[in-house]
C-alpha cells in the first residue's frame, strides 16, 4: 500500500501566487529545489505566517509528522552544529523526548 503524500510544493506555490504575490521572491530559493521535504514545509509555513501566537503553535505541534528522511536531516543538523538534544528540540520546535526517541531508533 502506497502512502498518499500531498504535493506541498504545489500547495504553497498556489497559495503564494493567489494570496501573497508580494512574497514570491522570498520563496524563490525554496521552490527551486527538486525535492520538497517536510523541513521545507516548516520553513514555508514560518515565512508565511511570521510569528505564530501560542495557541496556533500548540495546535500545529500536534499535527507534525516527520518522515525518515526529515528525521535524518534533523539529526544530521545536530551533528554538524554540535547541538545537544535540548538545543535541537528548541531550534526545530519539537520535544526533547522526540529527539531522544529518534536517536535511539536511527543512530
mmCIF file of the C-alpha atoms, coordinates in Angstrom:
data_MODEL
# 
_entry.id   MODEL 
# 
loop_
_atom_site.group_PDB 
_atom_site.id 
_atom_site.type_symbol 
_atom_site.label_atom_id 
_atom_site.label_alt_id 
_atom_site.label_comp_id 
_atom_site.label_asym_id 
_atom_site.label_entity_id 
_atom_site.label_seq_id 
_atom_site.pdbx_PDB_ins_code 
_atom_site.Cartn_x 
_atom_site.Cartn_y 
_atom_site.Cartn_z 
_atom_site.occupancy 
_atom_site.B_iso_or_equiv 
_atom_site.pdbx_formal_charge 
_atom_site.auth_seq_id 
_atom_site.auth_comp_id 
_atom_site.auth_asym_id 
_atom_site.auth_atom_id 
_atom_site.pdbx_PDB_model_num 
ATOM 1   C CA . UNK A 1 1   ? 0.000  0.000  0.000  1.00 0.00 ? 1   UNK A CA 1 
ATOM 2   C CA . UNK A 1 2   ? 1.487  3.346  -1.009 1.00 0.00 ? 2   UNK A CA 1 
ATOM 3   C CA . UNK A 1 3   ? 1.130  6.460  1.051  1.00 0.00 ? 3   UNK A CA 1 
ATOM 4   C CA . UNK A 1 4   ? -0.707 9.388  -0.429 1.00 0.00 ? 4   UNK A CA 1 
ATOM 5   C CA . UNK A 1 5   ? 1.541  12.395 0.214  1.00 0.00 ? 5   UNK A CA 1 
ATOM 6   C CA . UNK A 1 6   ? 0.269  15.888 -0.588 1.00 0.00 ? 6   UNK A CA 1 
ATOM 7   C CA . UNK A 1 7   ? 2.225  17.937 -3.115 1.00 0.00 ? 7   UNK A CA 1 
ATOM 8   C CA . UNK A 1 8   ? 3.271  20.646 -0.665 1.00 0.00 ? 8   UNK A CA 1 
ATOM 9   C CA . UNK A 1 9   ? 5.339  22.464 -3.264 1.00 0.00 ? 9   UNK A CA 1 
ATOM 10  C CA . UNK A 1 10  ? 2.270  22.953 -5.461 1.00 0.00 ? 10  UNK A CA 1 
ATOM 11  C CA . UNK A 1 11  ? 0.089  23.875 -2.474 1.00 0.00 ? 11  UNK A CA 1 
ATOM 12  C CA . UNK A 1 12  ? 2.474  26.592 -1.291 1.00 0.00 ? 12  UNK A CA 1 
ATOM 13  C CA . UNK A 1 13  ? 3.139  27.828 -4.839 1.00 0.00 ? 13  UNK A CA 1 
ATOM 14  C CA . UNK A 1 14  ? -0.581 28.254 -5.472 1.00 0.00 ? 14  UNK A CA 1 
ATOM 15  C CA . UNK A 1 15  ? -1.122 29.867 -2.080 1.00 0.00 ? 15  UNK A CA 1 
ATOM 16  C CA . UNK A 1 16  ? 1.643  32.411 -2.624 1.00 0.00 ? 16  UNK A CA 1 
ATOM 17  C CA . UNK A 1 17  ? 0.568  33.179 -6.184 1.00 0.00 ? 17  UNK A CA 1 
ATOM 18  C CA . UNK A 1 18  ? -3.030 33.809 -5.120 1.00 0.00 ? 18  UNK A CA 1 
ATOM 19  C CA . UNK A 1 19  ? -2.792 35.381 -1.672 1.00 0.00 ? 19  UNK A CA 1 
ATOM 20  C CA . UNK A 1 20  ? 0.785  36.619 -1.186 1.00 0.00 ? 20  UNK A CA 1 
ATOM 21  C CA . UNK A 1 21  ? 2.236  37.570 -4.602 1.00 0.00 ? 21  UNK A CA 1 
ATOM 22  C CA . UNK A 1 22  ? 4.484  40.149 -2.902 1.00 0.00 ? 22  UNK A CA 1 
ATOM 23  C CA . UNK A 1 23  ? 6.332  37.300 -1.126 1.00 0.00 ? 23  UNK A CA 1 
ATOM 24  C CA . UNK A 1 24  ? 7.184  35.373 -4.332 1.00 0.00 ? 24  UNK A CA 1 
ATOM 25  C CA . UNK A 1 25  ? 10.803 36.494 -4.363 1.00 0.00 ? 25  UNK A CA 1 
ATOM 26  C CA . UNK A 1 26  ? 11.416 35.282 -0.795 1.00 0.00 ? 26  UNK A CA 1 
ATOM 27  C CA . UNK A 1 27  ? 10.293 31.749 -1.736 1.00 0.00 ? 27  UNK A CA 1 
ATOM 28  C CA . UNK A 1 28  ? 12.247 31.520 -4.991 1.00 0.00 ? 28  UNK A CA 1 
ATOM 29  C CA . UNK A 1 29  ? 15.127 29.504 -3.488 1.00 0.00 ? 29  UNK A CA 1 
ATOM 30  C CA . UNK A 1 30  ? 12.875 27.036 -1.693 1.00 0.00 ? 30  UNK A CA 1 
ATOM 31  C CA . UNK A 1 31  ? 10.716 26.425 -4.770 1.00 0.00 ? 31  UNK A CA 1 
ATOM 32  C CA . UNK A 1 32  ? 13.771 25.919 -6.980 1.00 0.00 ? 32  UNK A CA 1 
ATOM 33  C CA . UNK A 1 33  ? 14.611 22.703 -5.088 1.00 0.00 ? 33  UNK A CA 1 
ATOM 34  C CA . UNK A 1 34  ? 13.808 19.451 -6.824 1.00 0.00 ? 34  UNK A CA 1 
ATOM 35  C CA . UNK A 1 35  ? 12.782 17.682 -3.612 1.00 0.00 ? 35  UNK A CA 1 
ATOM 36  C CA . UNK A 1 36  ? 10.451 19.450 -1.207 1.00 0.00 ? 36  UNK A CA 1 
ATOM 37  C CA . UNK A 1 37  ? 10.920 17.987 2.279  1.00 0.00 ? 37  UNK A CA 1 
ATOM 38  C CA . UNK A 1 38  ? 8.916  18.426 5.454  1.00 0.00 ? 38  UNK A CA 1 
ATOM 39  C CA . UNK A 1 39  ? 11.602 20.806 6.667  1.00 0.00 ? 39  UNK A CA 1 
ATOM 40  C CA . UNK A 1 40  ? 10.860 22.985 3.644  1.00 0.00 ? 40  UNK A CA 1 
ATOM 41  C CA . UNK A 1 41  ? 7.167  22.876 4.549  1.00 0.00 ? 41  UNK A CA 1 
ATOM 42  C CA . UNK A 1 42  ? 8.007  24.086 8.057  1.00 0.00 ? 42  UNK A CA 1 
ATOM 43  C CA . UNK A 1 43  ? 10.180 26.869 6.628  1.00 0.00 ? 43  UNK A CA 1 
ATOM 44  C CA . UNK A 1 44  ? 7.447  27.995 4.229  1.00 0.00 ? 44  UNK A CA 1 
ATOM 45  C CA . UNK A 1 45  ? 4.881  27.992 6.985  1.00 0.00 ? 45  UNK A CA 1 
ATOM 46  C CA . UNK A 1 46  ? 7.108  30.069 9.240  1.00 0.00 ? 46  UNK A CA 1 
ATOM 47  C CA . UNK A 1 47  ? 7.890  32.536 6.423  1.00 0.00 ? 47  UNK A CA 1 
ATOM 48  C CA . UNK A 1 48  ? 4.224  32.977 5.523  1.00 0.00 ? 48  UNK A CA 1 
ATOM 49  C CA . UNK A 1 49  ? 2.815  33.331 9.000  1.00 0.00 ? 49  UNK A CA 1 
ATOM 50  C CA . UNK A 1 50  ? 5.682  35.132 10.649 1.00 0.00 ? 50  UNK A CA 1 
ATOM 51  C CA . UNK A 1 51  ? 5.384  34.850 14.394 1.00 0.00 ? 51  UNK A CA 1 
ATOM 52  C CA . UNK A 1 52  ? 2.637  32.498 15.470 1.00 0.00 ? 52  UNK A CA 1 
ATOM 53  C CA . UNK A 1 53  ? 0.551  33.015 18.556 1.00 0.00 ? 53  UNK A CA 1 
ATOM 54  C CA . UNK A 1 54  ? 0.926  30.395 21.277 1.00 0.00 ? 54  UNK A CA 1 
ATOM 55  C CA . UNK A 1 55  ? -2.427 28.653 20.679 1.00 0.00 ? 55  UNK A CA 1 
ATOM 56  C CA . UNK A 1 56  ? -1.706 28.204 16.977 1.00 0.00 ? 56  UNK A CA 1 
ATOM 57  C CA . UNK A 1 57  ? 1.768  26.915 17.770 1.00 0.00 ? 57  UNK A CA 1 
ATOM 58  C CA . UNK A 1 58  ? 0.471  24.317 20.251 1.00 0.00 ? 58  UNK A CA 1 
ATOM 59  C CA . UNK A 1 59  ? -2.191 23.145 17.793 1.00 0.00 ? 59  UNK A CA 1 
ATOM 60  C CA . UNK A 1 60  ? 0.294  22.854 14.914 1.00 0.00 ? 60  UNK A CA 1 
ATOM 61  C CA . UNK A 1 61  ? 2.779  20.897 17.025 1.00 0.00 ? 61  UNK A CA 1 
ATOM 62  C CA . UNK A 1 62  ? 0.211  18.129 17.415 1.00 0.00 ? 62  UNK A CA 1 
ATOM 63  C CA . UNK A 1 63  ? -0.054 17.800 13.640 1.00 0.00 ? 63  UNK A CA 1 
ATOM 64  C CA . UNK A 1 64  ? 3.644  17.380 12.822 1.00 0.00 ? 64  UNK A CA 1 
ATOM 65  C CA . UNK A 1 65  ? 4.580  14.096 11.263 1.00 0.00 ? 65  UNK A CA 1 
ATOM 66  C CA . UNK A 1 66  ? 8.146  13.505 10.120 1.00 0.00 ? 66  UNK A CA 1 
ATOM 67  C CA . UNK A 1 67  ? 9.306  11.022 7.537  1.00 0.00 ? 67  UNK A CA 1 
ATOM 68  C CA . UNK A 1 68  ? 12.584 9.157  7.931  1.00 0.00 ? 68  UNK A CA 1 
ATOM 69  C CA . UNK A 1 69  ? 14.427 11.464 5.521  1.00 0.00 ? 69  UNK A CA 1 
ATOM 70  C CA . UNK A 1 70  ? 13.451 14.554 7.539  1.00 0.00 ? 70  UNK A CA 1 
ATOM 71  C CA . UNK A 1 71  ? 14.380 12.894 10.824 1.00 0.00 ? 71  UNK A CA 1 
ATOM 72  C CA . UNK A 1 72  ? 17.814 12.018 9.478  1.00 0.00 ? 72  UNK A CA 1 
ATOM 73  C CA . UNK A 1 73  ? 18.311 15.586 8.233  1.00 0.00 ? 73  UNK A CA 1 
ATOM 74  C CA . UNK A 1 74  ? 17.402 16.939 11.669 1.00 0.00 ? 74  UNK A CA 1 
ATOM 75  C CA . UNK A 1 75  ? 19.800 14.528 13.377 1.00 0.00 ? 75  UNK A CA 1 
ATOM 76  C CA . UNK A 1 76  ? 22.488 15.465 10.842 1.00 0.00 ? 76  UNK A CA 1 
ATOM 77  C CA . UNK A 1 77  ? 21.885 19.136 11.692 1.00 0.00 ? 77  UNK A CA 1 
ATOM 78  C CA . UNK A 1 78  ? 22.529 18.249 15.339 1.00 0.00 ? 78  UNK A CA 1 
ATOM 79  C CA . UNK A 1 79  ? 25.807 16.574 14.469 1.00 0.00 ? 79  UNK A CA 1 
ATOM 80  C CA . UNK A 1 80  ? 27.028 19.402 12.180 1.00 0.00 ? 80  UNK A CA 1 
ATOM 81  C CA . UNK A 1 81  ? 26.148 22.173 14.630 1.00 0.00 ? 81  UNK A CA 1 
ATOM 82  C CA . UNK A 1 82  ? 27.184 20.220 17.738 1.00 0.00 ? 82  UNK A CA 1 
ATOM 83  C CA . UNK A 1 83  ? 23.844 20.765 19.467 1.00 0.00 ? 83  UNK A CA 1 
ATOM 84  C CA . UNK A 1 84  ? 22.581 18.821 22.428 1.00 0.00 ? 84  UNK A CA 1 
ATOM 85  C CA . UNK A 1 85  ? 19.049 17.391 22.392 1.00 0.00 ? 85  UNK A CA 1 
ATOM 86  C CA . UNK A 1 86  ? 17.559 20.418 24.141 1.00 0.00 ? 86  UNK A CA 1 
ATOM 87  C CA . UNK A 1 87  ? 19.087 22.900 21.689 1.00 0.00 ? 87  UNK A CA 1 
ATOM 88  C CA . UNK A 1 88  ? 17.992 20.819 18.717 1.00 0.00 ? 88  UNK A CA 1 
ATOM 89  C CA . UNK A 1 89  ? 14.460 20.462 20.074 1.00 0.00 ? 89  UNK A CA 1 
ATOM 90  C CA . UNK A 1 90  ? 14.216 24.195 20.664 1.00 0.00 ? 90  UNK A CA 1 
ATOM 91  C CA . UNK A 1 91  ? 15.534 25.007 17.173 1.00 0.00 ? 91  UNK A CA 1 
ATOM 92  C CA . UNK A 1 92  ? 13.036 22.748 15.379 1.00 0.00 ? 92  UNK A CA 1 
ATOM 93  C CA . UNK A 1 93  ? 10.262 23.254 17.955 1.00 0.00 ? 93  UNK A CA 1 
ATOM 94  C CA . UNK A 1 94  ? 9.876  19.598 18.810 1.00 0.00 ? 94  UNK A CA 1 
ATOM 95  C CA . UNK A 1 95  ? 10.050 17.850 22.162 1.00 0.00 ? 95  UNK A CA 1 
ATOM 96  C CA . UNK A 1 96  ? 13.277 16.607 23.704 1.00 0.00 ? 96  UNK A CA 1 
ATOM 97  C CA . UNK A 1 97  ? 11.667 13.201 24.137 1.00 0.00 ? 97  UNK A CA 1 
ATOM 98  C CA . UNK A 1 98  ? 11.034 13.040 20.396 1.00 0.00 ? 98  UNK A CA 1 
ATOM 99  C CA . UNK A 1 99  ? 14.697 13.794 19.679 1.00 0.00 ? 99  UNK A CA 1 
ATOM 100 C CA . UNK A 1 100 ? 15.836 11.133 22.169 1.00 0.00 ? 100 UNK A CA 1 
ATOM 101 C CA . UNK A 1 101 ? 13.450 8.610  20.639 1.00 0.00 ? 101 UNK A CA 1 
ATOM 102 C CA . UNK A 1 102 ? 14.722 9.341  17.140 1.00 0.00 ? 102 UNK A CA 1 
ATOM 103 C CA . UNK A 1 103 ? 18.327 8.956  18.246 1.00 0.00 ? 103 UNK A CA 1 
ATOM 104 C CA . UNK A 1 104 ? 17.589 5.555  19.809 1.00 0.00 ? 104 UNK A CA 1 
ATOM 105 C CA . UNK A 1 105 ? 15.827 4.466  16.647 1.00 0.00 ? 105 UNK A CA 1 
ATOM 106 C CA . UNK A 1 106 ? 18.051 5.864  13.898 1.00 0.00 ? 106 UNK A CA 1 
ATOM 107 C CA . UNK A 1 107 ? 21.546 6.344  15.345 1.00 0.00 ? 107 UNK A CA 1 
# 
